[in-house]
Structure formats: structure tokens, C-alpha cells
Coordinates of C-alpha atoms and ligand atoms in Angstrom, one line a residue:
X1 CA -5.3 14.2 12.9
X2 CA -8.0 12.6 14.9
X3 CA -8.0 8.8 14.8
X4 CA -11.0 6.8 16.1
X5 CA -12.5 3.3 16.1
X6 CA -14.7 2.9 13.0
X7 CA -17.2 0.8 15.1
X8 CA -17.5 2.5 18.5
X9 CA -15.8 5.9 17.9
X10 CA -13.3 5.4 20.8
X11 CA -10.5 7.8 20.2
X12 CA -6.9 6.6 19.7
X13 CA -5.1 6.9 23.0
X14 CA -2.4 9.5 23.7
X15 CA 0.0 6.9 24.9
X16 CA 0.9 3.4 23.7
X17 CA 0.5 2.1 20.2
X18 CA -2.5 -0.3 20.1
X19 CA -3.2 -1.8 16.6
X20 CA -7.0 -2.0 17.2
X21 CA -9.6 -0.6 19.5
X22 CA -9.1 -1.8 23.0
X23 CA -12.8 -1.3 23.7
X24 CA -14.4 -3.3 20.9
X25 CA -11.6 -4.8 18.7
X26 CA -12.5 -2.5 15.8
X27 CA -10.3 -0.9 13.2
X28 CA -8.8 2.5 14.0
X29 CA -9.0 5.0 11.1
X30 CA -8.6 8.7 10.5
X31 CA -11.9 10.3 11.6
X32 CA -11.4 13.5 9.6
X33 CA -10.2 14.4 6.1
X34 CA -6.5 15.0 5.5
X35 CA -5.8 18.7 5.2
X36 CA -3.2 19.7 2.6
X37 CA -0.7 22.2 4.1
X38 CA 1.8 22.4 1.2
X39 CA 5.1 20.7 0.8
X40 CA 8.8 21.5 1.1
X41 CA 10.6 20.0 -1.9
X42 CA 14.0 21.0 -0.4
X43 CA 13.6 18.2 2.2
X44 CA 14.1 14.5 1.4
X45 CA 11.8 11.6 2.0
X46 CA 8.4 11.9 3.7
X47 CA 9.8 15.0 5.5
X48 CA 9.0 17.1 2.4
X49 CA 5.3 16.6 3.4
X50 CA 5.8 17.1 7.2
X51 CA 3.5 20.1 7.3
X52 CA 0.6 17.9 5.9
X53 CA 1.4 14.6 7.6
X54 CA 2.5 16.0 11.0
X55 CA 6.0 15.8 12.5
X56 CA 5.4 12.5 14.4
X57 CA 5.2 10.6 11.1
X58 CA 8.3 12.1 9.5
X59 CA 11.3 11.4 11.9
X60 CA 12.6 8.2 10.4
X61 CA 13.6 8.5 6.8
X62 CA 15.9 6.8 4.3
X63 CA 15.1 9.0 1.3
X64 CA 11.9 7.1 0.5
X65 CA 9.4 8.8 -1.9
X66 CA 10.4 11.0 -4.9
X67 CA 10.2 7.9 -7.1
X68 CA 10.5 8.4 -10.9
X69 CA 7.3 9.1 -12.9
X70 CA 8.2 7.8 -16.3
X71 CA 6.1 8.4 -19.4
X72 CA 5.8 5.6 -21.9
X73 CA 3.7 4.9 -25.0
X74 CA 1.0 2.3 -24.6
X75 CA -1.4 1.6 -27.5
X76 CA -0.5 5.1 -29.0
X77 CA -1.3 6.8 -25.7
X78 CA 1.1 8.3 -23.2
X79 CA 0.9 6.5 -19.8
X80 CA 2.9 7.5 -16.8
X81 CA 4.5 4.8 -14.6
X82 CA 5.1 5.7 -11.0
X83 CA 8.2 3.6 -10.2
X84 CA 7.6 2.8 -6.5
X85 CA 10.0 -0.1 -6.8
X86 CA 12.8 2.5 -6.6
X87 CA 12.1 3.0 -2.9
X88 CA 14.9 2.0 -0.4
X89 CA 13.6 -1.5 0.3
X90 CA 12.2 -2.0 -3.2
X91 CA 8.5 -1.2 -2.8
X92 CA 5.9 1.4 -2.1
X93 CA 5.5 0.0 1.4
X94 CA 8.5 2.2 2.4
X95 CA 6.3 5.3 2.4
X96 CA 4.0 3.6 5.0
X97 CA 6.8 2.0 7.0
X98 CA 8.6 5.4 7.3
X99 CA 5.4 6.9 8.7
X100 CA 4.5 4.0 11.0
X101 CA 8.0 3.5 12.4
X102 CA 8.2 7.2 13.0
X103 CA 4.9 7.0 14.9
X104 CA 6.2 4.0 17.0
X105 CA 9.3 6.0 17.9
X106 CA 7.1 8.9 19.0
X107 CA 5.4 6.4 21.4
X108 CA 8.7 5.0 22.7
X109 CA 8.2 1.6 21.2
X110 CA 11.5 -0.4 21.2
X111 CA 10.2 -3.8 20.2
X112 CA 7.5 -4.6 17.7
X113 CA 6.1 -7.3 15.4
X114 CA 4.6 -7.3 12.0
X115 CA 3.2 -9.8 9.6
X116 CA 3.4 -9.7 5.9
X117 CA 3.5 -11.6 2.6
X118 CA 6.9 -10.0 2.1
X119 CA 7.1 -6.4 1.0
X120 CA 5.6 -4.8 4.1
X121 CA 7.7 -7.0 6.3
X122 CA 10.9 -6.0 4.4
X123 CA 10.0 -2.3 4.6
X124 CA 9.2 -2.6 8.3
X125 CA 12.4 -4.5 9.0
X126 CA 14.4 -1.8 7.1
X127 CA 12.9 1.2 8.9
X128 CA 12.9 -0.6 12.3
X129 CA 16.7 -1.2 11.8
X130 CA 17.1 2.5 10.9
X131 CA 15.2 3.5 14.1
X132 CA 16.8 1.0 16.4
X133 CA 13.6 -0.9 17.0
X134 CA 13.8 -4.6 17.5
X135 CA 11.6 -6.2 14.8
X136 CA 9.9 -9.6 14.5
X137 CA 8.2 -10.4 11.2
X138 CA 5.8 -13.3 10.6
X139 CA 5.6 -14.4 7.0
X140 CA 3.7 -17.2 5.3
X141 CA 6.0 -20.0 4.4
X142 CA 5.1 -19.4 0.7
X143 CA 6.6 -15.8 0.7
X144 CA 9.3 -15.5 -1.9
X145 CA 12.8 -16.5 -0.9
X146 CA 14.4 -13.1 -1.8
X147 CA 11.8 -11.3 0.5
X148 CA 12.5 -13.6 3.4
X149 CA 16.2 -13.1 3.0
X150 CA 15.8 -9.4 2.8
X151 CA 13.8 -9.3 6.1
X152 CA 16.5 -11.3 7.8
X153 CA 19.3 -9.2 6.4
X154 CA 18.0 -6.2 8.1
X155 CA 18.4 -8.0 11.4
X156 CA 14.7 -8.8 12.0
X157 CA 13.6 -12.0 13.6
X158 CA 11.9 -13.8 10.8
X159 CA 9.2 -16.4 11.7
X160 CA 7.9 -18.4 8.7
X161 CA 4.4 -19.7 9.3
X162 CA 3.1 -22.8 7.3
X163 CA -0.2 -22.6 5.6
X164 CA -2.4 -19.8 4.4
X165 CA -1.4 -16.1 4.5
X166 CA -3.9 -15.5 7.3
X167 CA -2.1 -17.9 9.6
X168 CA 0.8 -15.5 9.8
X169 CA -1.5 -12.8 11.0
X170 CA -3.1 -15.1 13.5
X171 CA 0.4 -16.0 14.9
X172 CA 1.3 -12.4 15.1
X173 CA -1.9 -11.5 17.0
X174 CA -1.2 -14.4 19.5
X175 CA 2.2 -12.9 20.2
X176 CA 0.5 -9.5 20.7
X177 CA -1.7 -11.0 23.3
X178 CA 1.5 -11.9 25.2
X179 CA 2.3 -8.2 25.3
X180 CA 4.2 -7.3 22.1
X181 CA 3.4 -4.2 20.1
X182 CA 1.8 -5.2 16.8
X183 CA 2.9 -2.7 14.2
X184 CA 0.6 -4.1 11.5
X185 CA 0.7 -2.4 8.2
X186 CA -2.8 -3.5 7.6
X187 CA -4.4 -2.4 10.9
X188 CA -2.4 0.8 11.7
X189 CA -3.8 3.9 9.9
X190 CA -0.4 5.7 10.1
X191 CA 0.8 3.3 7.3
X192 CA -2.0 4.5 5.0
X193 CA -1.1 8.1 5.7
X194 CA 2.4 7.4 4.4
X195 CA 0.9 6.2 1.1
X196 CA -0.9 9.5 0.6
X197 CA 2.4 11.0 -0.4
X198 CA 2.4 9.0 -3.6
X199 CA -0.7 11.0 -4.6
X200 CA 1.0 14.3 -3.7
X201 CA 4.0 13.5 -6.0
X202 CA 1.8 12.3 -8.9
X203 CA -0.1 15.5 -8.8
X204 CA 3.0 17.6 -8.5
X205 CA 4.9 15.9 -11.4
X206 CA 2.2 15.6 -14.1
X207 CA 1.7 18.4 -16.6
X208 CA -2.1 18.4 -15.8
X209 CA -4.1 16.8 -13.0
X210 CA -4.4 13.0 -13.3
X211 CA -7.4 11.4 -15.1
X212 CA -7.0 7.9 -13.8
X213 CA -4.6 6.0 -11.5
X214 CA -4.1 2.2 -11.5
X215 CA -2.9 0.3 -8.5
X216 CA -2.7 -3.4 -7.4
X217 CA -5.0 -4.1 -4.5
X218 CA -4.6 -6.6 -1.6
X219 CA -5.7 -4.9 1.6
X220 CA -6.3 -1.8 -0.4
X221 CA -4.0 0.4 1.7
X222 CA -2.3 2.0 -1.3
X223 CA -5.6 2.8 -2.9
X224 CA -6.9 4.3 0.4
X225 CA -3.7 6.3 0.7
X226 CA -4.1 7.6 -2.8
X227 CA -7.8 8.5 -2.1
X228 CA -6.7 10.3 1.1
X229 CA -4.0 12.3 -0.8
X230 CA -5.9 13.2 -3.8
X231 CA -8.9 14.1 -1.6
X232 CA -6.7 16.5 0.4
X233 CA -5.5 18.2 -2.8
X234 CA -9.0 18.5 -4.1
X235 CA -10.3 19.9 -0.8
X236 CA -7.5 22.5 -0.9
X237 CA -8.3 23.5 -4.4
X238 CA -5.0 22.2 -5.8
X239 CA -6.8 19.8 -8.0
X240 CA -10.3 20.3 -9.4
X241 CA -11.4 16.7 -9.0
X242 CA -10.3 13.2 -8.0
X243 CA -8.7 10.9 -10.6
X244 CA -10.6 7.7 -11.2
X245 CA -9.0 5.2 -8.9
X246 CA -8.7 1.7 -10.5
X247 CA -7.9 -1.1 -8.1
X248 CA -6.7 -4.4 -9.7
X249 CA -6.8 -7.8 -8.1
X250 CA -6.0 -11.3 -9.3
X251 CA -9.0 -13.4 -10.1
X252 CA -7.6 -16.2 -7.9
X253 CA -8.0 -13.9 -4.8
X254 CA -10.4 -11.0 -5.6
X255 CA -12.7 -10.3 -2.6
X256 CA -12.8 -6.5 -3.3
X257 CA -13.4 -6.9 -7.0
X258 CA -16.2 -9.3 -6.1
X259 CA -17.7 -6.9 -3.5
X260 CA -17.7 -4.2 -6.3
X261 CA -19.3 -6.5 -8.9
X262 CA -20.4 -10.0 -7.9
X263 CA -19.9 -11.2 -11.5
X264 CA -16.2 -10.9 -10.7
X265 CA -16.5 -13.6 -8.1
X266 CA -15.1 -17.0 -9.1
X267 CA -16.9 -19.4 -6.9
X268 CA -15.4 -22.4 -8.7
X269 CA -11.9 -21.5 -7.7
X270 CA -10.9 -23.9 -5.0
X271 CA -9.7 -22.5 -1.7
X272 CA -6.0 -21.9 -1.9
X273 CA -5.8 -22.0 -5.7
X274 CA -4.1 -18.7 -5.2
X275 CA -2.1 -16.5 -7.5
X276 CA 1.5 -15.5 -8.3
X277 CA 0.5 -12.0 -7.2
X278 CA 1.5 -12.9 -3.6
X279 CA 1.3 -9.2 -2.5
X280 CA -2.4 -9.0 -3.4
X281 CA -3.3 -12.3 -1.8
X282 CA -5.6 -11.1 1.0
X283 CA -8.7 -13.1 1.5
X284 CA -10.5 -10.8 3.9
X285 CA -9.3 -7.1 3.6
X286 CA -9.8 -5.2 6.8
X287 CA -11.2 -2.0 5.3
X288 CA -13.3 -3.5 2.4
X289 CA -16.2 -1.0 2.8
X290 CA -13.8 2.0 2.9
X291 CA -12.0 0.8 -0.2
X292 CA -15.2 0.3 -2.2
X293 CA -16.5 3.7 -1.0
X294 CA -13.2 5.5 -2.0
X295 CA -13.3 3.9 -5.4
X296 CA -16.9 4.8 -5.9
X297 CA -16.4 8.4 -4.9
X298 CA -13.5 8.7 -7.5
X299 CA -15.7 7.3 -10.3
X300 CA -13.2 4.4 -10.8
X301 CA -13.6 0.7 -10.5
X302 CA -12.3 -2.5 -8.9
X303 CA -11.6 -5.3 -11.2
X304 CA -10.0 -8.7 -11.4
X305 CA -7.6 -9.9 -14.1
X306 CA -7.1 -13.6 -15.1
X307 CA -4.2 -15.4 -13.6
X308 CA -2.8 -16.3 -17.1
X309 CA -2.5 -12.5 -17.9
X310 CA -0.2 -11.7 -14.9
X311 CA 3.2 -13.1 -16.0
X312 CA 2.8 -11.9 -19.6
X313 CA 2.0 -8.5 -18.2
X314 CA 5.1 -8.6 -16.1
X315 CA 7.1 -9.4 -19.3
X316 CA 5.4 -6.6 -21.2
X317 CA 6.4 -4.1 -18.6
X318 CA 10.0 -5.5 -18.6
X319 CA 10.2 -5.1 -22.4
X320 CA 9.5 -1.4 -21.7
X321 CA 12.3 -1.3 -19.1
X322 CA 10.2 -1.7 -16.0
X323 CA 11.4 -4.7 -13.9
X324 CA 8.6 -5.5 -11.5
X325 CA 7.3 -8.4 -9.4
X326 CA 4.2 -10.3 -10.5
X327 CA 1.9 -8.4 -8.0
X328 CA 2.8 -5.1 -9.7
X329 CA 2.1 -6.5 -13.1
X330 CA -1.6 -6.8 -12.2
X331 CA -2.0 -3.3 -13.5
X332 CA -0.9 -4.1 -17.1
X333 CA -3.8 -6.2 -18.3
X334 CA -6.2 -3.8 -16.5
X335 CA -4.5 -0.9 -18.2
X336 CA -4.6 -2.3 -21.7
X337 CA -8.3 -3.2 -21.2
X338 CA -9.6 0.1 -19.9
X339 CA -7.2 2.6 -21.5
X340 CA -9.5 3.5 -24.4
X341 CA -12.2 4.8 -22.1
X342 CA -10.1 6.7 -19.6
X343 CA -9.2 10.5 -19.6
X344 CA -5.6 11.6 -19.8
X345 CA -3.2 11.6 -18.1
X346 CA -3.3 8.0 -17.0
X347 CA -0.9 6.7 -14.3
X348 CA 0.0 3.2 -13.2
X349 CA 1.7 2.6 -9.9
X350 CA 4.5 0.0 -10.2
X351 CA 4.6 -1.2 -6.6
X352 CA 7.4 -3.6 -6.1
X353 CA 10.8 -4.7 -7.6
X354 CA 11.3 -7.7 -9.8
X355 CA 14.4 -8.5 -7.7
X356 CA 12.1 -9.5 -4.9
X357 CA 10.2 -12.2 -6.8
X358 CA 10.9 -15.9 -6.8
X359 CA 11.4 -17.7 -10.0
X360 CA 8.3 -17.7 -12.2
Ligands
ZN1 ZN1 -14.1 0.3 19.1

């Protein structure tokens, strides 16, 4: 698929693995819709979607994807929970890391860096270990202890950066200027392509096509991947329409919810007040306009939930048997608020394992 700079239309080069446009510094993105070419359920991991994704995104695999879709009663409705925490490193990021690390291998990259609040770094470290790529991962010092230990356990060089989340990104970009490959889950579109497979599975497993899909939103990569995947299925006539995509942020850090509806903005929140939903703590998402457009095209919404609703939401999910981290629990208060007005079947993506969380 054609990849081009969203600002100046420079095409992605045939060699190397730049994370942003060398001409203008812009974001690279897919410049054409994804075309659904069918799947091959006999294969494991992302490889089952190789015909659609392309072979260069499907060489490194550890059995990611094929996560359980579990129906459960919520307020006398049946809701389907897509248990992405069952992926090999414990989060949905494995779909993206499998695609991105496969791409890096196709470009003969042997040494790469990433920055992350935790889950993307752990996924990258796991798949880099699998591929024999030397990994360095910058994390904010505040990232949960289990995630930092997980990254180190895979053999990655962990660099903990004091201060705000964005400082870890700044440190990674400085290292890139010294010549390293920056395998950023936020910048590289191959990562988002990996997430599209979550949509393929949801559509394949449900008895009828989905009415609405909830997902936590930080950068919005998962939401964009879902939009890409469901869009491909609609264009191919597999689904008649897109499900409403409902992106959920924490009110303590909700730039996309605020862009959607300024009344969601909380100007009184002091900078750094933050949220326990560490995976969704992204002050300036790279693809804000694309996320808003994708949600609008789906007929869905972007919303923020109050900080005090997040841990009780985590506990409500656990009482149903779903053990997730606080970031994943963002979907619960949003789900119980919007459910009465949504068409069946409703799906909530549970993004990351409770094993990864610090003590809350
Ligand atoms: Zn450009």
C-alpha cells in the first residue's frame, strides 16, 4: 500500500525506515484505503491476514491476534469483550509490533529504538527479541514497575526518563538524530496497519455485524486501525456499514475528546494532574485530525470519563472475570453511559492486562 507524507505527499522511500518525512518532518500515513483480500484462518497470528496486509508485515509472529471475544451481560444487554490482553506481551500493541518489526526486518534494520508509556515498549521489546533486533526503549520514569521489568526481561536496553511522558519521546528523537532507527509505534503507520486485524476478527466472530465498538484512546492508533479494518470490510461488501467507533479518554488528559467537543475540555486541570490511565496519557496526539475524522465517518463519538470512575470500572470488569489495567477500564463508564442508545451488537476492546499495572 502506498505510504506518503500527509503534509507534502512525499512517498515513503523504498529503502531505510524513516519514522517521519525527510523532506518536511510530517507524519507518514497510508495514502489509499486498505483493500480486503480475504483471510486464511489456518495460519496463526497476523499471517492469517497476509493477503490483506502484505507479506512484509507478517514475517515475525508469536501467535498474536485470535484473542477471545467473550459475551457478557451488561444492564440486561449482551456486550462482547474483545480480550486483547491475551496477546503474547499482554496488550493489543502486539498486533502493531508484529507488523512494525516485520517491516523493520524487511528493511534490514538490526538496531532500533522506541518510546512508550509501557505497553508499546513491551510489545516492541518482545518482537524485537523474536526478530533478533537490538532494542532500546525510552519510558517515562512514571511507567508502571511491571512494564519496565517486562521490557528489560526481553533484553531491551531500558532508559527511564524523568518528567512528563513527552520527554521520553524527545529523548528518543535526540538519539535518532545521532543515527538510530526510531521504530515509533506512534509515528510509523505499519503499527496502525497491525491493529486493523482486530476489526477483521471482531467482524468474523460476531453473529451479525457490529453496531458499536469502544476503545481507550491515547494516540488513537487502535481506533484508526479499527477504522481502517472496518472500512476495508465495508468497501469489499463484507459489512454493510461501519460500526460506531467510540473512543474513550480520561478527563485528566483528553485532547481528542476536547477536539471533538470543547465542553469536554477541563481547563481547570493543572498540568500534570494526570490519570491512572497511563496508556492514554498523550498530551498531543500525532494524528488528531485523522482520529476525529474517522470517528465522525463512523457516526461514533469521542468522550472523556471522570478520573474517579476509572478504578471502579476496573473493579467492575474484574468482577465479571476480566482482569485489565486501568487504561483498559476507561471503556467501562463510557459503555454503561452510552449503552442504551447504541445498536447491537456492542463490542468493548479490553486492551491491556491487569498484571502490568502498578498498585492502585
Ligand atoms: Zn513531508
